[in-house]
Amino acid sequence: MKKQNIAIIGVIAFVLAVAVGYALFSETLNVNGTATAKGNFDVEFTEVGNINKVGYTDVEGTNDIAVISADKNTLTVKVNKLDYPGAYVEIPVTITNKGSVPAKLKDITETGLTQANRAVKVTYTGIAASDAAINQNETQSMTIKVEWDKDVNTSSENVEFKIQLNYEQAQ
């Protein structure tokens, strides 16, 4: 029994010696620092191209189908009168990344389309269908099609709505 007690005490003494030795030779290293990231995020509508009109009646004094807002973040679309189901206007738009951060289209927000103007269908081609990032000072194009839905028999006059493109940082 004495040999066993001596062995247990020896093992405990050895473990304590290793722990004390580790404590003597170990150090705590604290690292402090600050990281700063700087950039600006500015994607905007920059141009409305030549609008293609099929079955559209221009009402005198209302030639602005698509107008870019002063802050260049919103496009207001006014369609006065589509003449028949299937009639449409196609609005080519250029978007530019004026910021320093690459951006990717997250989603498109439309405001102003209501149940009252449900005869109008809005579709997008170009960047709206892509996951491509837009880098600093690059441009991308898209086409907005406003069409009188063939399946809806109500009139499509005096439709006005706003479009905003919501971007996020590209990774």
Short mmCIF file of N, CA and C in Angstrom, two decimals:
data_model
loop_
_atom_site.label_atom_id
_atom_site.label_comp_id
_atom_site.label_asym_id
_atom_site.label_seq_id
_atom_site.Cartn_x
_atom_site.Cartn_y
_atom_site.Cartn_z
N MET A 1 0.80 -1.18 0.00
CA MET A 1 0.00 0.00 0.00
C MET A 1 0.85 1.25 0.00
N LYS A 2 1.98 1.16 0.73
CA LYS A 2 2.86 2.32 0.79
C LYS A 2 3.43 2.64 -0.58
N LYS A 3 3.76 1.62 -1.34
CA LYS A 3 4.30 1.85 -2.68
C LYS A 3 3.24 2.52 -3.58
N GLN A 4 2.02 2.10 -3.40
CA GLN A 4 0.94 2.67 -4.21
C GLN A 4 0.72 4.13 -3.84
N ASN A 5 0.72 4.47 -2.57
CA ASN A 5 0.56 5.86 -2.12
C ASN A 5 1.72 6.72 -2.60
N ILE A 6 2.90 6.16 -2.57
CA ILE A 6 4.08 6.90 -3.02
C ILE A 6 3.96 7.16 -4.53
N ALA A 7 3.47 6.19 -5.28
CA ALA A 7 3.32 6.37 -6.73
C ALA A 7 2.27 7.43 -7.03
N ILE A 8 1.17 7.42 -6.29
CA ILE A 8 0.10 8.43 -6.51
C ILE A 8 0.63 9.82 -6.17
N ILE A 9 1.35 9.93 -5.08
CA ILE A 9 1.90 11.23 -4.69
C ILE A 9 2.92 11.69 -5.73
N GLY A 10 3.69 10.74 -6.27
CA GLY A 10 4.67 11.07 -7.31
C GLY A 10 4.00 11.59 -8.58
N VAL A 11 2.91 10.95 -8.99
CA VAL A 11 2.17 11.40 -10.18
C VAL A 11 1.59 12.78 -9.94
N ILE A 12 1.00 13.02 -8.78
CA ILE A 12 0.43 14.33 -8.46
C ILE A 12 1.52 15.39 -8.44
N ALA A 13 2.67 15.07 -7.87
CA ALA A 13 3.79 16.02 -7.83
C ALA A 13 4.28 16.33 -9.24
N PHE A 14 4.32 15.29 -10.10
CA PHE A 14 4.76 15.49 -11.49
C PHE A 14 3.79 16.42 -12.23
N VAL A 15 2.49 16.19 -12.10
CA VAL A 15 1.47 17.03 -12.76
C VAL A 15 1.57 18.46 -12.26
N LEU A 16 1.74 18.65 -10.96
CA LEU A 16 1.89 20.01 -10.41
C LEU A 16 3.15 20.68 -10.94
N ALA A 17 4.23 19.93 -11.06
CA ALA A 17 5.48 20.49 -11.57
C ALA A 17 5.31 20.92 -13.03
N VAL A 18 4.62 20.10 -13.83
CA VAL A 18 4.37 20.47 -15.24
C VAL A 18 3.49 21.71 -15.30
N ALA A 19 2.44 21.81 -14.49
CA ALA A 19 1.55 22.97 -14.50
C ALA A 19 2.31 24.22 -14.09
N VAL A 20 3.13 24.15 -13.06
CA VAL A 20 3.91 25.31 -12.63
C VAL A 20 4.92 25.69 -13.71
N GLY A 21 5.54 24.71 -14.33
CA GLY A 21 6.50 24.99 -15.40
C GLY A 21 5.82 25.67 -16.59
N TYR A 22 4.64 25.19 -16.94
CA TYR A 22 3.89 25.80 -18.04
C TYR A 22 3.54 27.25 -17.71
N ALA A 23 3.11 27.48 -16.48
CA ALA A 23 2.74 28.84 -16.06
C ALA A 23 3.94 29.77 -16.09
N LEU A 24 5.10 29.26 -15.72
CA LEU A 24 6.31 30.09 -15.72
C LEU A 24 6.75 30.48 -17.14
N PHE A 25 6.54 29.57 -18.10
CA PHE A 25 7.03 29.82 -19.45
C PHE A 25 5.95 30.28 -20.43
N SER A 26 4.74 30.48 -19.95
CA SER A 26 3.69 30.95 -20.86
C SER A 26 3.49 32.45 -20.67
N GLU A 27 2.97 33.07 -21.72
CA GLU A 27 2.70 34.50 -21.70
C GLU A 27 1.32 34.75 -22.30
N THR A 28 0.74 35.83 -21.91
CA THR A 28 -0.50 36.26 -22.52
C THR A 28 -0.17 37.35 -23.52
N LEU A 29 -0.66 37.19 -24.71
CA LEU A 29 -0.41 38.17 -25.76
C LEU A 29 -1.72 38.85 -26.08
N ASN A 30 -1.78 40.16 -25.90
CA ASN A 30 -2.96 40.94 -26.25
C ASN A 30 -2.66 41.72 -27.51
N VAL A 31 -3.56 41.63 -28.48
CA VAL A 31 -3.41 42.35 -29.73
C VAL A 31 -4.55 43.35 -29.83
N ASN A 32 -4.22 44.61 -30.00
CA ASN A 32 -5.22 45.66 -30.17
C ASN A 32 -4.99 46.30 -31.52
N GLY A 33 -6.06 46.74 -32.15
CA GLY A 33 -5.91 47.40 -33.43
C GLY A 33 -7.24 47.98 -33.88
N THR A 34 -7.16 48.77 -34.90
CA THR A 34 -8.35 49.39 -35.47
C THR A 34 -8.29 49.23 -36.98
N ALA A 35 -9.40 48.83 -37.57
CA ALA A 35 -9.48 48.73 -39.02
C ALA A 35 -10.48 49.78 -39.50
N THR A 36 -10.14 50.45 -40.56
CA THR A 36 -11.03 51.46 -41.11
C THR A 36 -11.30 51.13 -42.57
N ALA A 37 -12.56 51.13 -42.93
CA ALA A 37 -12.94 50.91 -44.32
C ALA A 37 -13.66 52.17 -44.79
N LYS A 38 -13.31 52.60 -45.97
CA LYS A 38 -13.93 53.82 -46.47
C LYS A 38 -14.33 53.60 -47.92
N GLY A 39 -15.50 54.02 -48.25
CA GLY A 39 -16.00 53.92 -49.61
C GLY A 39 -17.37 54.55 -49.66
N ASN A 40 -17.83 54.84 -50.85
CA ASN A 40 -19.20 55.35 -50.93
C ASN A 40 -19.99 54.49 -51.90
N PHE A 41 -21.27 54.43 -51.64
CA PHE A 41 -22.18 53.56 -52.35
C PHE A 41 -23.16 54.45 -53.09
N ASP A 42 -23.06 54.50 -54.42
CA ASP A 42 -23.89 55.43 -55.19
C ASP A 42 -24.16 54.86 -56.57
N VAL A 43 -25.25 54.10 -56.70
CA VAL A 43 -25.69 53.58 -57.98
C VAL A 43 -26.91 54.38 -58.39
N GLU A 44 -26.93 54.88 -59.62
CA GLU A 44 -28.02 55.77 -60.01
C GLU A 44 -28.44 55.58 -61.46
N PHE A 45 -29.68 55.99 -61.73
CA PHE A 45 -30.17 56.06 -63.11
C PHE A 45 -29.44 57.23 -63.78
N THR A 46 -28.88 57.01 -64.96
CA THR A 46 -28.16 58.10 -65.62
C THR A 46 -28.75 58.50 -66.97
N GLU A 47 -29.51 57.61 -67.61
CA GLU A 47 -30.03 57.98 -68.93
C GLU A 47 -31.24 57.14 -69.29
N VAL A 48 -32.20 57.80 -69.95
CA VAL A 48 -33.33 57.10 -70.56
C VAL A 48 -33.10 57.18 -72.06
N GLY A 49 -33.08 56.02 -72.72
CA GLY A 49 -32.83 55.97 -74.17
C GLY A 49 -34.09 56.25 -74.97
N ASN A 50 -34.03 55.92 -76.25
CA ASN A 50 -35.17 56.11 -77.15
C ASN A 50 -36.24 55.07 -76.84
N ILE A 51 -37.43 55.55 -76.53
CA ILE A 51 -38.52 54.68 -76.10
C ILE A 51 -39.23 54.10 -77.31
N ASN A 52 -39.41 52.80 -77.32
CA ASN A 52 -40.11 52.09 -78.38
C ASN A 52 -41.59 52.02 -77.99
N LYS A 53 -42.48 52.54 -78.88
CA LYS A 53 -43.91 52.60 -78.58
C LYS A 53 -44.68 51.79 -79.62
N VAL A 54 -45.48 50.85 -79.16
CA VAL A 54 -46.33 50.06 -80.05
C VAL A 54 -47.75 50.14 -79.49
N GLY A 55 -48.65 50.80 -80.22
CA GLY A 55 -50.02 50.94 -79.75
C GLY A 55 -50.14 51.93 -78.60
N TYR A 56 -49.34 52.96 -78.64
CA TYR A 56 -49.34 53.98 -77.58
C TYR A 56 -49.76 55.31 -78.18
N THR A 57 -50.66 56.01 -77.49
CA THR A 57 -51.10 57.32 -77.95
C THR A 57 -50.43 58.39 -77.10
N ASP A 58 -49.66 59.27 -77.76
CA ASP A 58 -49.08 60.42 -77.05
C ASP A 58 -50.18 61.43 -76.81
N VAL A 59 -50.36 61.82 -75.58
CA VAL A 59 -51.32 62.87 -75.25
C VAL A 59 -50.55 64.18 -75.27
N GLU A 60 -51.10 65.19 -75.93
CA GLU A 60 -50.40 66.46 -76.11
C GLU A 60 -49.95 67.04 -74.77
N GLY A 61 -48.69 67.44 -74.73
CA GLY A 61 -48.13 68.06 -73.54
C GLY A 61 -47.63 67.07 -72.49
N THR A 62 -47.68 65.80 -72.80
CA THR A 62 -47.23 64.78 -71.84
C THR A 62 -46.27 63.80 -72.51
N ASN A 63 -45.16 64.30 -73.00
CA ASN A 63 -44.21 63.47 -73.73
C ASN A 63 -43.22 62.74 -72.84
N ASP A 64 -43.21 63.01 -71.56
CA ASP A 64 -42.23 62.39 -70.67
C ASP A 64 -42.76 61.07 -70.12
N ILE A 65 -42.50 60.01 -70.83
CA ILE A 65 -42.93 58.69 -70.37
C ILE A 65 -42.10 58.25 -69.17
N ALA A 66 -40.78 58.51 -69.21
CA ALA A 66 -39.90 58.11 -68.12
C ALA A 66 -39.02 59.29 -67.72
N VAL A 67 -39.04 59.63 -66.43
CA VAL A 67 -38.27 60.77 -65.93
C VAL A 67 -37.45 60.32 -64.73
N ILE A 68 -36.16 60.65 -64.76
CA ILE A 68 -35.27 60.34 -63.65
C ILE A 68 -35.39 61.44 -62.61
N SER A 69 -35.50 61.06 -61.34
CA SER A 69 -35.63 62.03 -60.25
C SER A 69 -34.36 62.85 -60.08
N ALA A 70 -34.45 63.94 -59.35
CA ALA A 70 -33.30 64.83 -59.12
C ALA A 70 -32.16 64.11 -58.41
N ASP A 71 -32.49 63.21 -57.48
CA ASP A 71 -31.43 62.47 -56.78
C ASP A 71 -30.94 61.25 -57.57
N LYS A 72 -31.55 60.99 -58.71
CA LYS A 72 -31.19 59.92 -59.65
C LYS A 72 -31.38 58.52 -59.10
N ASN A 73 -32.21 58.38 -58.07
CA ASN A 73 -32.47 57.07 -57.48
C ASN A 73 -33.83 56.49 -57.86
N THR A 74 -34.67 57.30 -58.48
CA THR A 74 -36.03 56.87 -58.80
C THR A 74 -36.34 57.22 -60.25
N LEU A 75 -37.05 56.32 -60.92
CA LEU A 75 -37.52 56.57 -62.28
C LEU A 75 -39.04 56.59 -62.22
N THR A 76 -39.63 57.70 -62.65
CA THR A 76 -41.09 57.81 -62.69
C THR A 76 -41.55 57.50 -64.11
N VAL A 77 -42.47 56.55 -64.22
CA VAL A 77 -42.99 56.12 -65.53
C VAL A 77 -44.45 56.54 -65.61
N LYS A 78 -44.80 57.25 -66.69
CA LYS A 78 -46.18 57.68 -66.93
C LYS A 78 -46.60 57.17 -68.30
N VAL A 79 -47.59 56.31 -68.32
CA VAL A 79 -48.13 55.78 -69.57
C VAL A 79 -49.56 56.30 -69.66
N ASN A 80 -49.78 57.23 -70.61
CA ASN A 80 -51.09 57.88 -70.71
C ASN A 80 -52.16 56.99 -71.32
N LYS A 81 -51.83 56.33 -72.44
CA LYS A 81 -52.88 55.51 -73.06
C LYS A 81 -52.27 54.45 -73.97
N LEU A 82 -52.44 53.21 -73.55
CA LEU A 82 -52.15 52.09 -74.44
C LEU A 82 -53.45 51.77 -75.17
N ASP A 83 -53.39 51.66 -76.49
CA ASP A 83 -54.60 51.62 -77.31
C ASP A 83 -55.36 50.30 -77.32
N TYR A 84 -54.67 49.18 -77.08
CA TYR A 84 -55.33 47.88 -77.19
C TYR A 84 -54.55 46.85 -76.36
N PRO A 85 -55.20 45.75 -76.00
CA PRO A 85 -54.48 44.70 -75.28
C PRO A 85 -53.28 44.22 -76.10
N GLY A 86 -52.13 44.13 -75.45
CA GLY A 86 -50.89 43.76 -76.13
C GLY A 86 -50.04 44.96 -76.52
N ALA A 87 -50.63 46.18 -76.48
CA ALA A 87 -49.85 47.39 -76.77
C ALA A 87 -48.84 47.60 -75.64
N TYR A 88 -47.70 48.24 -75.97
CA TYR A 88 -46.65 48.41 -74.97
C TYR A 88 -45.73 49.57 -75.29
N VAL A 89 -44.97 49.94 -74.29
CA VAL A 89 -43.82 50.83 -74.46
C VAL A 89 -42.62 50.13 -73.84
N GLU A 90 -41.46 50.24 -74.49
CA GLU A 90 -40.21 49.70 -73.96
C GLU A 90 -39.28 50.87 -73.68
N ILE A 91 -38.82 50.93 -72.44
CA ILE A 91 -38.01 52.06 -71.98
C ILE A 91 -36.59 51.56 -71.67
N PRO A 92 -35.61 51.90 -72.53
CA PRO A 92 -34.24 51.52 -72.22
C PRO A 92 -33.64 52.52 -71.22
N VAL A 93 -32.98 51.98 -70.20
CA VAL A 93 -32.44 52.82 -69.13
C VAL A 93 -30.98 52.41 -68.89
N THR A 94 -30.14 53.41 -68.61
CA THR A 94 -28.74 53.16 -68.25
C THR A 94 -28.56 53.46 -66.78
N ILE A 95 -27.87 52.54 -66.10
CA ILE A 95 -27.57 52.68 -64.67
C ILE A 95 -26.05 52.75 -64.54
N THR A 96 -25.55 53.67 -63.69
CA THR A 96 -24.11 53.85 -63.51
C THR A 96 -23.76 53.75 -62.03
N ASN A 97 -22.65 53.10 -61.75
CA ASN A 97 -22.13 53.05 -60.38
C ASN A 97 -21.18 54.22 -60.22
N LYS A 98 -21.63 55.28 -59.58
CA LYS A 98 -20.82 56.48 -59.34
C LYS A 98 -20.03 56.36 -58.04
N GLY A 99 -20.26 55.31 -57.28
CA GLY A 99 -19.57 55.12 -56.01
C GLY A 99 -18.27 54.36 -56.19
N SER A 100 -17.65 54.03 -55.07
CA SER A 100 -16.37 53.33 -55.10
C SER A 100 -16.50 51.86 -54.69
N VAL A 101 -17.71 51.42 -54.40
CA VAL A 101 -17.95 50.06 -53.94
C VAL A 101 -18.69 49.29 -55.04
N PRO A 102 -18.20 48.12 -55.45
CA PRO A 102 -18.94 47.32 -56.43
C PRO A 102 -20.32 46.95 -55.88
N ALA A 103 -21.32 46.96 -56.74
CA ALA A 103 -22.69 46.73 -56.29
C ALA A 103 -23.37 45.68 -57.15
N LYS A 104 -24.35 45.00 -56.54
CA LYS A 104 -25.13 43.99 -57.24
C LYS A 104 -26.61 44.28 -56.97
N LEU A 105 -27.43 44.15 -58.01
CA LEU A 105 -28.86 44.40 -57.87
C LEU A 105 -29.48 43.39 -56.91
N LYS A 106 -30.13 43.90 -55.88
CA LYS A 106 -30.79 43.06 -54.88
C LYS A 106 -32.24 42.83 -55.28
N ASP A 107 -32.96 43.91 -55.54
CA ASP A 107 -34.34 43.80 -56.00
C ASP A 107 -34.81 45.12 -56.60
N ILE A 108 -36.00 45.07 -57.18
CA ILE A 108 -36.61 46.25 -57.81
C ILE A 108 -37.91 46.53 -57.06
N THR A 109 -38.08 47.80 -56.67
CA THR A 109 -39.29 48.21 -55.97
C THR A 109 -40.14 49.07 -56.90
N GLU A 110 -41.39 48.69 -57.05
CA GLU A 110 -42.35 49.48 -57.82
C GLU A 110 -43.38 50.02 -56.85
N THR A 111 -43.66 51.32 -56.94
CA THR A 111 -44.72 51.90 -56.12
C THR A 111 -45.69 52.63 -57.04
N GLY A 112 -46.96 52.53 -56.74
CA GLY A 112 -47.97 53.24 -57.52
C GLY A 112 -48.82 52.34 -58.39
N LEU A 113 -48.41 51.08 -58.60
CA LEU A 113 -49.26 50.16 -59.35
C LEU A 113 -50.28 49.59 -58.38
N THR A 114 -51.54 49.77 -58.72
CA THR A 114 -52.62 49.37 -57.83
C THR A 114 -53.58 48.43 -58.53
N GLN A 115 -54.58 47.98 -57.82
CA GLN A 115 -55.62 47.13 -58.41
C GLN A 115 -56.35 47.86 -59.53
N ALA A 116 -56.45 49.19 -59.42
CA ALA A 116 -57.16 49.98 -60.44
C ALA A 116 -56.43 49.95 -61.79
N ASN A 117 -55.11 49.81 -61.78
CA ASN A 117 -54.39 49.74 -63.05
C ASN A 117 -53.78 48.35 -63.27
N ARG A 118 -54.53 47.33 -62.90
CA ARG A 118 -54.05 45.95 -63.01
C ARG A 118 -53.93 45.48 -64.45
N ALA A 119 -54.43 46.25 -65.40
CA ALA A 119 -54.29 45.88 -66.81
C ALA A 119 -52.86 46.04 -67.29
N VAL A 120 -52.05 46.76 -66.55
CA VAL A 120 -50.67 47.01 -66.94
C VAL A 120 -49.76 45.97 -66.31
N LYS A 121 -48.90 45.41 -67.15
CA LYS A 121 -47.91 44.43 -66.71
C LYS A 121 -46.53 45.04 -66.96
N VAL A 122 -45.66 45.00 -65.96
CA VAL A 122 -44.32 45.56 -66.06
C VAL A 122 -43.30 44.42 -65.99
N THR A 123 -42.40 44.37 -66.98
CA THR A 123 -41.34 43.36 -66.98
C THR A 123 -40.00 44.05 -67.23
N TYR A 124 -38.92 43.35 -66.86
CA TYR A 124 -37.57 43.90 -66.96
C TYR A 124 -36.66 42.91 -67.68
N THR A 125 -35.80 43.43 -68.54
CA THR A 125 -34.75 42.62 -69.15
C THR A 125 -33.44 43.39 -68.99
N GLY A 126 -32.34 42.67 -69.08
CA GLY A 126 -31.03 43.30 -68.87
C GLY A 126 -30.55 42.97 -67.48
N ILE A 127 -30.08 43.97 -66.74
CA ILE A 127 -29.49 43.70 -65.42
C ILE A 127 -30.47 43.12 -64.43
N ALA A 128 -31.74 43.36 -64.63
CA ALA A 128 -32.72 42.83 -63.70
C ALA A 128 -32.71 41.30 -63.71
N ALA A 129 -32.27 40.72 -64.80
CA ALA A 129 -32.24 39.26 -64.91
C ALA A 129 -30.85 38.69 -64.66
N SER A 130 -29.95 39.50 -64.13
CA SER A 130 -28.55 39.10 -64.01
C SER A 130 -28.05 39.23 -62.58
N ASP A 131 -27.01 38.46 -62.26
CA ASP A 131 -26.35 38.59 -60.97
C ASP A 131 -25.02 39.34 -61.12
N ALA A 132 -24.79 39.94 -62.26
CA ALA A 132 -23.51 40.60 -62.52
C ALA A 132 -23.35 41.85 -61.65
N ALA A 133 -22.16 41.99 -61.10
CA ALA A 133 -21.84 43.18 -60.30
C ALA A 133 -21.55 44.35 -61.23
N ILE A 134 -21.80 45.53 -60.73
CA ILE A 134 -21.48 46.75 -61.47
C ILE A 134 -20.36 47.45 -60.67
N ASN A 135 -19.20 47.55 -61.27
CA ASN A 135 -18.03 48.12 -60.60
C ASN A 135 -18.03 49.64 -60.71
N GLN A 136 -17.08 50.26 -60.03
CA GLN A 136 -16.96 51.71 -60.03
C GLN A 136 -16.87 52.25 -61.45
N ASN A 137 -17.68 53.26 -61.75
CA ASN A 137 -17.74 53.96 -63.04
C ASN A 137 -18.19 53.09 -64.20
N GLU A 138 -18.71 51.91 -63.94
CA GLU A 138 -19.26 51.08 -65.00
C GLU A 138 -20.75 51.38 -65.16
N THR A 139 -21.25 51.07 -66.35
CA THR A 139 -22.68 51.23 -66.62
C THR A 139 -23.27 49.88 -67.00
N GLN A 140 -24.54 49.76 -66.76
CA GLN A 140 -25.30 48.60 -67.20
C GLN A 140 -26.63 49.11 -67.74
N SER A 141 -27.20 48.34 -68.63
CA SER A 141 -28.46 48.74 -69.25
C SER A 141 -29.56 47.75 -68.90
N MET A 142 -30.76 48.26 -68.89
CA MET A 142 -31.93 47.42 -68.72
C MET A 142 -33.07 48.01 -69.53
N THR A 143 -34.05 47.20 -69.84
CA THR A 143 -35.23 47.66 -70.56
C THR A 143 -36.46 47.36 -69.71
N ILE A 144 -37.28 48.37 -69.54
CA ILE A 144 -38.52 48.24 -68.79
C ILE A 144 -39.65 48.19 -69.82
N LYS A 145 -40.45 47.15 -69.78
CA LYS A 145 -41.57 47.02 -70.71
C LYS A 145 -42.87 47.18 -69.93
N VAL A 146 -43.67 48.16 -70.37
CA VAL A 146 -44.97 48.40 -69.77
C VAL A 146 -46.00 48.00 -70.83
N GLU A 147 -46.78 46.98 -70.51
CA GLU A 147 -47.66 46.38 -71.52
C GLU A 147 -49.08 46.24 -70.99
N TRP A 148 -50.06 46.45 -71.89
CA TRP A 148 -51.45 46.17 -71.55
C TRP A 148 -51.60 44.66 -71.60
N ASP A 149 -51.86 44.06 -70.44
CA ASP A 149 -51.97 42.61 -70.33
C ASP A 149 -53.12 42.11 -71.21
N LYS A 150 -52.82 41.19 -72.11
CA LYS A 150 -53.83 40.66 -73.05
C LYS A 150 -54.95 39.92 -72.33
N ASP A 151 -54.69 39.46 -71.12
CA ASP A 151 -55.70 38.69 -70.38
C ASP A 151 -56.63 39.56 -69.53
N VAL A 152 -56.40 40.87 -69.53
CA VAL A 152 -57.23 41.78 -68.73
C VAL A 152 -57.95 42.72 -69.68
N ASN A 153 -59.25 42.82 -69.55
CA ASN A 153 -60.05 43.60 -70.49
C ASN A 153 -60.33 45.03 -70.06
N THR A 154 -59.83 45.45 -68.92
CA THR A 154 -60.08 46.82 -68.49
C THR A 154 -59.10 47.77 -69.18
N SER A 155 -59.42 49.03 -69.17
CA SER A 155 -58.62 50.06 -69.82
C SER A 155 -57.27 50.24 -69.14
N SER A 156 -56.31 50.78 -69.90
CA SER A 156 -54.97 51.02 -69.33
C SER A 156 -54.56 52.47 -69.61
N GLU A 157 -55.33 53.39 -69.05
CA GLU A 157 -55.05 54.80 -69.25
C GLU A 157 -54.49 55.43 -67.99
N ASN A 158 -53.64 56.44 -68.18
CA ASN A 158 -53.11 57.26 -67.10
C ASN A 158 -52.48 56.44 -65.97
N VAL A 159 -51.59 55.56 -66.32
CA VAL A 159 -50.88 54.75 -65.34
C VAL A 159 -49.58 55.47 -65.00
N GLU A 160 -49.34 55.67 -63.71
CA GLU A 160 -48.09 56.29 -63.26
C GLU A 160 -47.56 55.50 -62.08
N PHE A 161 -46.27 55.17 -62.14
CA PHE A 161 -45.64 54.45 -61.04
C PHE A 161 -44.16 54.81 -60.98
N LYS A 162 -43.53 54.46 -59.88
CA LYS A 162 -42.11 54.76 -59.67
C LYS A 162 -41.33 53.45 -59.51
N ILE A 163 -40.10 53.48 -60.00
CA ILE A 163 -39.22 52.32 -59.91
C ILE A 163 -37.95 52.73 -59.18
N GLN A 164 -37.55 51.91 -58.22
CA GLN A 164 -36.27 52.08 -57.53
C GLN A 164 -35.51 50.76 -57.62
N LEU A 165 -34.22 50.85 -57.93
CA LEU A 165 -33.36 49.68 -57.96
C LEU A 165 -32.63 49.61 -56.63
N ASN A 166 -32.73 48.52 -55.94
CA ASN A 166 -32.10 48.37 -54.63
C ASN A 166 -30.85 47.50 -54.80
N TYR A 167 -29.72 48.10 -54.49
CA TYR A 167 -28.43 47.43 -54.65
C TYR A 167 -27.84 47.08 -53.31
N GLU A 168 -26.93 46.10 -53.32
CA GLU A 168 -26.15 45.73 -52.15
C GLU A 168 -24.70 45.57 -52.59
N GLN A 169 -23.81 45.57 -51.63
CA GLN A 169 -22.39 45.44 -51.95
C GLN A 169 -22.14 44.08 -52.58
N ALA A 170 -21.42 44.09 -53.71
CA ALA A 170 -21.05 42.84 -54.36
C ALA A 170 -19.92 42.20 -53.58
N GLN A 171 -19.91 40.90 -53.55
CA GLN A 171 -18.89 40.21 -52.75
C GLN A 171 -17.82 39.61 -53.61
#
